[in-house]
CSV table of C-alpha atoms in Angstrom, one decimal:
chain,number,residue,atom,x,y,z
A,260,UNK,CA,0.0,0.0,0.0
A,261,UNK,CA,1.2,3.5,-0.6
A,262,UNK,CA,0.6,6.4,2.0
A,263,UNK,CA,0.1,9.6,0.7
A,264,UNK,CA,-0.3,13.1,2.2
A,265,UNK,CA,-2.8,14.7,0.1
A,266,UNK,CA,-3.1,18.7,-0.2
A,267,UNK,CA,-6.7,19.0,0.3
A,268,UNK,CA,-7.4,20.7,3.9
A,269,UNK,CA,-8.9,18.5,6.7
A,270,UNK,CA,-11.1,19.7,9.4
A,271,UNK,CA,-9.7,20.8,12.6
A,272,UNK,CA,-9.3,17.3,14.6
A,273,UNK,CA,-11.2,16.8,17.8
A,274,UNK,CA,-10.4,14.9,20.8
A,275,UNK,CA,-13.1,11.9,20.9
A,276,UNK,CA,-12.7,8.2,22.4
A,277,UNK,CA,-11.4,5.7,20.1
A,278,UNK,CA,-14.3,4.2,18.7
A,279,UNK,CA,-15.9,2.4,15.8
A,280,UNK,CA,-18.3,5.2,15.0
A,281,UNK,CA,-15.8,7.9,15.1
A,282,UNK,CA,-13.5,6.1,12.9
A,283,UNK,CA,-16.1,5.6,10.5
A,284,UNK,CA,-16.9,9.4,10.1
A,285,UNK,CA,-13.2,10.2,9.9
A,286,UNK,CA,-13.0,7.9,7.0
A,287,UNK,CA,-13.7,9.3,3.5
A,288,UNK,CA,-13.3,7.2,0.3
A,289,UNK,CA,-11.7,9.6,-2.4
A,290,UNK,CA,-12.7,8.0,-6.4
A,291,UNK,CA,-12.8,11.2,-8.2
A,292,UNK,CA,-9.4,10.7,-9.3
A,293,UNK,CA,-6.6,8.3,-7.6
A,294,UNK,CA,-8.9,5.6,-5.3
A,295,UNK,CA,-7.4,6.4,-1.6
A,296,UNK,CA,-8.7,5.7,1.2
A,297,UNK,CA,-8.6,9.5,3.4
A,298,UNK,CA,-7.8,10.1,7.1
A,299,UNK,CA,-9.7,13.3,7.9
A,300,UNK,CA,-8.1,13.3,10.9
A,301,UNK,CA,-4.0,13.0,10.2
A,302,UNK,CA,-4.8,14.5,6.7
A,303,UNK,CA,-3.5,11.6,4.8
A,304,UNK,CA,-4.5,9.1,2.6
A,305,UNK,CA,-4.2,5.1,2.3
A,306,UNK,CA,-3.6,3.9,-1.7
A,307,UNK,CA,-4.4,0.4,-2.4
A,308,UNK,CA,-0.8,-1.3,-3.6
A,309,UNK,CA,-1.7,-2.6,-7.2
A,310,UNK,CA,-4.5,-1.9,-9.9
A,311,UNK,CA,-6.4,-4.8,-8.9
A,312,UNK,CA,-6.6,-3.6,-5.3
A,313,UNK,CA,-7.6,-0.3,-6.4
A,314,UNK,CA,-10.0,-1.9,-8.3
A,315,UNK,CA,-12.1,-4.0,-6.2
A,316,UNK,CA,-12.0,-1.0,-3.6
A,317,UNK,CA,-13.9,1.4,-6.1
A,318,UNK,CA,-15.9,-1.7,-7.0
A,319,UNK,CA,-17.0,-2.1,-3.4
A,320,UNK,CA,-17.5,1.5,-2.5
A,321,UNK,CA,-19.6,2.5,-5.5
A,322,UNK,CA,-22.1,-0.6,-4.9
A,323,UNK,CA,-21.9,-0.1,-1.1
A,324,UNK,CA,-24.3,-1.5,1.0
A,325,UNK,CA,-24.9,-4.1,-2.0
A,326,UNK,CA,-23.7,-7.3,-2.6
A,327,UNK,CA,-21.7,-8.2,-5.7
A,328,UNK,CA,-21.4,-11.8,-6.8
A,329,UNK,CA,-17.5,-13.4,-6.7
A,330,UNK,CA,-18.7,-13.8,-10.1
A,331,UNK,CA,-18.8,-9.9,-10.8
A,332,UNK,CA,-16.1,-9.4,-8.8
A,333,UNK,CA,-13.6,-11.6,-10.4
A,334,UNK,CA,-14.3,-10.8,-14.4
A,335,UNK,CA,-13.4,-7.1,-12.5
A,336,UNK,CA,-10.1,-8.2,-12.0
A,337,UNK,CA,-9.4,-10.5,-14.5
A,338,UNK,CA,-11.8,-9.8,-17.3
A,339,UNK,CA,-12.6,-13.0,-19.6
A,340,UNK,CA,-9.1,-14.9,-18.6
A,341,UNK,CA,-9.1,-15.5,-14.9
A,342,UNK,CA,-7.0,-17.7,-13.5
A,343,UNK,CA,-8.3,-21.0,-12.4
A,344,UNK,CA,-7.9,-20.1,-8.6
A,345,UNK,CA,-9.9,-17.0,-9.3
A,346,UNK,CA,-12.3,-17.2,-6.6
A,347,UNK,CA,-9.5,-17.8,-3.8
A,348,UNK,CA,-7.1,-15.2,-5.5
A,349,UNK,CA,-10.2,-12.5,-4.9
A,350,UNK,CA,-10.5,-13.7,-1.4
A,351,UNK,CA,-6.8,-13.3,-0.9
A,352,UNK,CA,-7.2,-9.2,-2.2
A,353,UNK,CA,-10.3,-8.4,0.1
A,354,UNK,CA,-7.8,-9.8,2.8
A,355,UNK,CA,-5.8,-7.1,2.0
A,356,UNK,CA,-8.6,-4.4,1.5
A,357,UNK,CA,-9.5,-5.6,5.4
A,358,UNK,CA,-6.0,-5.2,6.4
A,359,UNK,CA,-5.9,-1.7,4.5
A,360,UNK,CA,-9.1,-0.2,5.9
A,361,UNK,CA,-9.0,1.8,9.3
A,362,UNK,CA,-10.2,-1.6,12.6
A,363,UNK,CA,-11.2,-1.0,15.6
A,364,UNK,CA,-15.1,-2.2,15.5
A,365,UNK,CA,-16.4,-1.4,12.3
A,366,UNK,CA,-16.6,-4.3,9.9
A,367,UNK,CA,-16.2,-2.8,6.6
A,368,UNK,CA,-16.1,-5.6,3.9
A,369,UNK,CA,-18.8,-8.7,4.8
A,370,UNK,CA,-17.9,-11.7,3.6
A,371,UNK,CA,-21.8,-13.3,2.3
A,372,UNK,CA,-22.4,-16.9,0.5
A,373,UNK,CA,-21.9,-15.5,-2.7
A,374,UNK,CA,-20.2,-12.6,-2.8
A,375,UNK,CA,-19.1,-9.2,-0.6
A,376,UNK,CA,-20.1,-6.2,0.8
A,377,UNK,CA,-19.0,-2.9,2.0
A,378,UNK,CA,-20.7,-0.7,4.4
A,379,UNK,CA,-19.7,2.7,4.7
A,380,UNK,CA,-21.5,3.4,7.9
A,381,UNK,CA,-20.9,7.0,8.8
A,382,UNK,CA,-18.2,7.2,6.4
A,383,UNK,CA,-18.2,9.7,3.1
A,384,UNK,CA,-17.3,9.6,-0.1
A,385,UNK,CA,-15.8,12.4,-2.4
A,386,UNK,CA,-18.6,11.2,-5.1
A,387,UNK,CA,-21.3,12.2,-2.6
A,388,UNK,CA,-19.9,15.4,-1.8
A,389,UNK,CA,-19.6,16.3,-5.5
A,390,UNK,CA,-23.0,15.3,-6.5
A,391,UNK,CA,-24.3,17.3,-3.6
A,392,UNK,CA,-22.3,20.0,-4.7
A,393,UNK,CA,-23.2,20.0,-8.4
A,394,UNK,CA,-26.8,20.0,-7.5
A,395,UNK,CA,-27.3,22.5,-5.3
A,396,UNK,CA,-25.2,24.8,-7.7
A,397,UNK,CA,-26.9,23.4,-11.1
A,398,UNK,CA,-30.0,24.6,-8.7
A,399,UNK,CA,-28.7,27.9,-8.4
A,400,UNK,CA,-27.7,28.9,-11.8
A,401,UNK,CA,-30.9,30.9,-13.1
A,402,UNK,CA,-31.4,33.2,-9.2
A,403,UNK,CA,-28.5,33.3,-8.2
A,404,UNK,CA,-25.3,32.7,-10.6
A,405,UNK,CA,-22.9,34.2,-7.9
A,406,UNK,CA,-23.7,31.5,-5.4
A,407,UNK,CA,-24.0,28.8,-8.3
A,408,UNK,CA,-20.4,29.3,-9.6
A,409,UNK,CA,-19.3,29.0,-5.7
A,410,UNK,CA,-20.7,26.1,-5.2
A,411,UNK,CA,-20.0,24.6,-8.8
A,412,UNK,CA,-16.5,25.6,-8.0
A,413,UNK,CA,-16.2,23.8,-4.9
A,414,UNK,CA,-17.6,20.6,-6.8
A,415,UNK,CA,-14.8,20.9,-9.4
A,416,UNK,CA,-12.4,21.4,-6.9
A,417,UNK,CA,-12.7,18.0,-5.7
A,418,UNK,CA,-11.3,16.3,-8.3
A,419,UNK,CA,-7.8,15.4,-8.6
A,420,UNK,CA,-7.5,13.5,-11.9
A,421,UNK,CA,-9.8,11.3,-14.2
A,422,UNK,CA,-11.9,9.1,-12.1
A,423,UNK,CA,-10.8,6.0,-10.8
A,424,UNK,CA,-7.7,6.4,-12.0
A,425,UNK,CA,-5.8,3.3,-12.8
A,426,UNK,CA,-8.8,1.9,-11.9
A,427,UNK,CA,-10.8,1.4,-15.1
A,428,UNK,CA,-10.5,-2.3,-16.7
A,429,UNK,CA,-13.2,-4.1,-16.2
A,430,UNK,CA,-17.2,-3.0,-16.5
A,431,UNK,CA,-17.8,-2.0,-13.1
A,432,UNK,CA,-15.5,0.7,-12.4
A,433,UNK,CA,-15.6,1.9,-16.7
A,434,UNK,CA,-19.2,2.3,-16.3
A,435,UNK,CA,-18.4,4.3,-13.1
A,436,UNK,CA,-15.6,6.7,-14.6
A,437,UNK,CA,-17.9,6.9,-18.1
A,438,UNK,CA,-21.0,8.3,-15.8
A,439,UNK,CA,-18.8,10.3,-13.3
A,440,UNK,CA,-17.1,12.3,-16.0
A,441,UNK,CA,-20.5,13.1,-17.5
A,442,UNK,CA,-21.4,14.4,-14.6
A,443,UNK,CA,-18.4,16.7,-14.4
A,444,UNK,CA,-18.9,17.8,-17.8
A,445,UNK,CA,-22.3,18.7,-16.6
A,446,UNK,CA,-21.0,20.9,-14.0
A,447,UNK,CA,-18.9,22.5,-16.3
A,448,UNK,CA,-21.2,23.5,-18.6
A,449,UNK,CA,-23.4,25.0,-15.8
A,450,UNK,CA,-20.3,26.5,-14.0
A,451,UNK,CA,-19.6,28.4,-17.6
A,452,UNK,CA,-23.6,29.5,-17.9
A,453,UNK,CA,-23.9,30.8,-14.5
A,454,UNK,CA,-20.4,32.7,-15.5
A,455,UNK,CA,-22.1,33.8,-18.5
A,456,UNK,CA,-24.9,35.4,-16.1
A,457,UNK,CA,-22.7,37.4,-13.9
A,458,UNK,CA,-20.8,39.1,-16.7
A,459,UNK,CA,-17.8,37.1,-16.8
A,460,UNK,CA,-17.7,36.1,-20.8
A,461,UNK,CA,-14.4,37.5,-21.2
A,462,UNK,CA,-12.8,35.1,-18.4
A,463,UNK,CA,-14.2,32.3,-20.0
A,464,UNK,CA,-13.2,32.5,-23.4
A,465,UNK,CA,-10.1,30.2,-23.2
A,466,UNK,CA,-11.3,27.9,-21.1
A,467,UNK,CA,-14.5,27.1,-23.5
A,468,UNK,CA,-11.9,27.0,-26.5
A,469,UNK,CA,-10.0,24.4,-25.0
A,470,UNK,CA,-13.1,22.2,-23.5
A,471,UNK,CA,-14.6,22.6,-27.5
A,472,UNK,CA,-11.6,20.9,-28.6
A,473,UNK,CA,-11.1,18.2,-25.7
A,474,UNK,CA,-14.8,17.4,-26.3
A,475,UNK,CA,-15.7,18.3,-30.0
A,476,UNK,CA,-19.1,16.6,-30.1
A,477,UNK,CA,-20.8,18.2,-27.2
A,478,UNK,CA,-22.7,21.0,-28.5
A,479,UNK,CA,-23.7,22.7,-25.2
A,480,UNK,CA,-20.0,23.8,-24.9
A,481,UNK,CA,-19.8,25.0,-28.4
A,482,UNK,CA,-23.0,27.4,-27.6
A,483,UNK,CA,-21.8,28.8,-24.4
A,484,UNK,CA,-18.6,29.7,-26.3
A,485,UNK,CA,-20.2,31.6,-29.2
A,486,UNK,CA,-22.4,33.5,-26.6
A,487,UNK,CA,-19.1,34.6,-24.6
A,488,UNK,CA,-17.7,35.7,-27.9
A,489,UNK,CA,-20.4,37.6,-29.1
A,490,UNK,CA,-20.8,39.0,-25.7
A,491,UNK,CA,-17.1,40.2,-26.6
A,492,UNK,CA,-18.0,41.5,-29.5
A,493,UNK,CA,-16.8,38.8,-31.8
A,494,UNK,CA,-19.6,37.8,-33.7
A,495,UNK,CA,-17.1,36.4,-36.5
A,496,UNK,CA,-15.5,34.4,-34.4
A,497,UNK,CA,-18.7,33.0,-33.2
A,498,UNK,CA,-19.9,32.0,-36.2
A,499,UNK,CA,-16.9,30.5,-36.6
A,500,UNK,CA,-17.1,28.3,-33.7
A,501,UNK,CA,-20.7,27.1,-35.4
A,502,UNK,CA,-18.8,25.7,-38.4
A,503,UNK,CA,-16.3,24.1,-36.7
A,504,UNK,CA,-19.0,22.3,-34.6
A,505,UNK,CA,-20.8,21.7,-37.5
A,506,UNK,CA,-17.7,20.2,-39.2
A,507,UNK,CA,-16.9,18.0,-36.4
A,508,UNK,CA,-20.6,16.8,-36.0
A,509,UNK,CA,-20.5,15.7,-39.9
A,510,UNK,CA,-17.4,13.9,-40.1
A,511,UNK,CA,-17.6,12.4,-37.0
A,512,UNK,CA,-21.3,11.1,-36.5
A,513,UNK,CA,-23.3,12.2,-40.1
A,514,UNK,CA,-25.5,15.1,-38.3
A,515,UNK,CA,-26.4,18.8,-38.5
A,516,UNK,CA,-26.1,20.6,-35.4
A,517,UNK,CA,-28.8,19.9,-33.2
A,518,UNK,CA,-32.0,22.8,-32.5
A,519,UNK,CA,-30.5,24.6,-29.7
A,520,UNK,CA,-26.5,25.6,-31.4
A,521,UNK,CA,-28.8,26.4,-34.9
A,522,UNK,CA,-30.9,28.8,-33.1
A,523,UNK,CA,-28.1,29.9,-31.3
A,524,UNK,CA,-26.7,30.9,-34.7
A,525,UNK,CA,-29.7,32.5,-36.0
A,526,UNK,CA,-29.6,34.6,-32.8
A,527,UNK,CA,-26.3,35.4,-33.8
A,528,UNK,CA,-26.5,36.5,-37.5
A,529,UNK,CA,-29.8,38.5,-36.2
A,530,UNK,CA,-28.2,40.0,-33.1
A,531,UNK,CA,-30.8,39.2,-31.4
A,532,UNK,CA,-31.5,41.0,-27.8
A,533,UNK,CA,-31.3,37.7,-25.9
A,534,UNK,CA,-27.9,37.6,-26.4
A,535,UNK,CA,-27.4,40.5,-24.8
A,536,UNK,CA,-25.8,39.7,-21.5
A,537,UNK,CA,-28.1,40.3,-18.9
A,538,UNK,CA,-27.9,42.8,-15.9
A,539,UNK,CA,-26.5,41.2,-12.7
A,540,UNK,CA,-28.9,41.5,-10.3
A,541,UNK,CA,-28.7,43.9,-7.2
A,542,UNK,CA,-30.3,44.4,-4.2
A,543,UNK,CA,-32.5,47.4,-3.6
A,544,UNK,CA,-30.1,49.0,-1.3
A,545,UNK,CA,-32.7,51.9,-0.9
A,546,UNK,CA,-35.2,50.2,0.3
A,547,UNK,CA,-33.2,47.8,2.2
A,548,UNK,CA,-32.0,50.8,4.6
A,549,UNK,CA,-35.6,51.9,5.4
A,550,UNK,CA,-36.5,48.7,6.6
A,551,UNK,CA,-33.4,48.6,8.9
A,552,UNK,CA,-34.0,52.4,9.7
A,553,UNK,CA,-37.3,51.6,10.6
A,554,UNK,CA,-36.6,48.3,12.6
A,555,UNK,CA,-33.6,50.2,14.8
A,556,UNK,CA,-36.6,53.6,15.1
A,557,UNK,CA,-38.8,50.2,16.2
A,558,UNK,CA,-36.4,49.1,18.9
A,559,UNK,CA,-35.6,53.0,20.1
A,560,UNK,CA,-39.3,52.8,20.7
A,561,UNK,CA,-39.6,49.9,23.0
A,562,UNK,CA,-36.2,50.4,24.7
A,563,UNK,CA,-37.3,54.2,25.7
A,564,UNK,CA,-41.2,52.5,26.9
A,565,UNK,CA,-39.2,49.7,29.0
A,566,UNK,CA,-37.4,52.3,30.8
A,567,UNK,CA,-40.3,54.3,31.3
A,568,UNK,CA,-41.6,51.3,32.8
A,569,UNK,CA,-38.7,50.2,34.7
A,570,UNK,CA,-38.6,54.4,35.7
A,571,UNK,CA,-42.5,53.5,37.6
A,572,UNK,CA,-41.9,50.5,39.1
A,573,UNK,CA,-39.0,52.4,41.0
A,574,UNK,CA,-41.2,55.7,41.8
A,575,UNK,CA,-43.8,53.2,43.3
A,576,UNK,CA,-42.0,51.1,45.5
């Protein structure tokens, strides 16, 4: 196993008794790049030795709390060729994982007539957080844009390579690093709109031209990138970006652009006013200050009455 001391911050530590439960909370399960196994508490992180330990770890932690056959299990490590002691060979690296994972009372890997399971218990998982994350700030994007790039950022934040890495051989963990990177690619693309809403086109100019060309058949990136252009007043360039999509799309899959990037062409050979980028919202300072005026003219009030009170109690004793 290798023992790393990862860069991300860790909670301030607390003093608590050694126990199962506290272990469990202090454990996180990091997939959204190398698969480690954190220590919130020292800051470091546990790496399982070999790919095939890494392997069944993000196997087990991304179906915990279900079983999965020895059958599943071993055509995860070995794919169509596994080697005639296969079933003892997989019992031999979940020995490992046990040894690996944080004791003391919590049973992590269960050991069932057909197969094992993981139960994270109180512990977390960078996945989780990220999804969380993403959410909330996909949630966000059309109110409040300021808050929606904060919390997209800190979703994007937590990823520290492709997902899985060195992980992704058999169909488990590919389908898991195939729906995990759509996921970021989703946040991305929201991350960039809600940029687009808060006036920051020009910062995010580069960043969409490289994203176009590491992902040349996803047309949602190719539309916020001709908006932040135009925005910049490069409505050549723009309409560049639509052929160059368009190219891509024909050569590589036989189809036009879809019906959102051919509007959003139309809207850009017409200038059309919803391009225009859109006032960021601000509070009605104005009015804001009456109200507090009014609530501090409020509490004036009552604190002058209760000493007036206070004043009569005093004359009448």
């Amino acid at each position: 196993m290798t023992v790393l001391d990862l860069t991300a911050p860790a909670p301030a530590r607390t003093e608590t008794t050694d126990t199962s439960g506290a272990i469990e909370a202090a454990t996180e399960f990091r997939l959204l790049g190398p698969v480690v196994v954190y220590d919130r508490g020292t800051g470091t992180g546990i790496a399982p030795a070999g790919p095939k330990q890494r392997a069944l770890l993000a196997a087990l932690v991304v179906h915990a709390g279900r079983q999965l056959s020895v059958d599943r299990l071993v055509e995860e490590l070995w794919g169509e060729r596994p080697p005639a002691n296969a079933p003892s060979a997989l019992h031999t690296h979940v020995a490992r994982l046990r040894r690996l994972l944080p004791a003391r009372g919590h049973e992590w890997i269960s050991t069932l007539p057909t197969g094992y399971l993981l139960r994270l218990g109180r512990a977390s998982t960078d996945v989780a957080r990220f999804t969380r994350l993403s959410a909330q700030g996909r949630a966000a994007v059309p109110q409040d844009p300021r808050e929606a790039t904060r919390l997209l950022g800190r979703a994007l934040a937590l990823w520290q390579g492709t997902a899985l890495q060195d992980s992704c051989h058999g169909p488990l963990c590919t389908a898991e690093a195939d729906r995990l990177d759509e996921q970021r690619l989703t946040a991305l693309e929201a991350l960039y709109e809600a940029s687009l809403n808060c006036g920051r086109y020009a910062e995010i100019v580069c960043d969409l031209e490289h994203l176009t060309a590491a992902h040349p058949l996803r047309e949602r990136l190719y539309d916020l990138l001709m908006v932040a252009l135009y925005r910049c007043g490069r409505q050549s360039e723009a309409l560049g970006v639509y052929e160059r999509a368009r190219r891509h799309l024909v050569a590589t899959l036989g189809v036009e652009p879809g019906p959102a990037l051919r509007c959003r062409l139309d809207a850009v050979l017409n200038h059309c006013p919803t391009l225009t980028a859109a006032r960021p919202h601000r509070p009605d300072l104005t009015a804001e200050t009456a109200r507090l005026q009014d609530r501090i003219d409020q509490l004036v009030a009552d604190q002058a009455d209760l000493l007036r009170r206070v004043g009569e109690l005093d004359t009448g004793r």
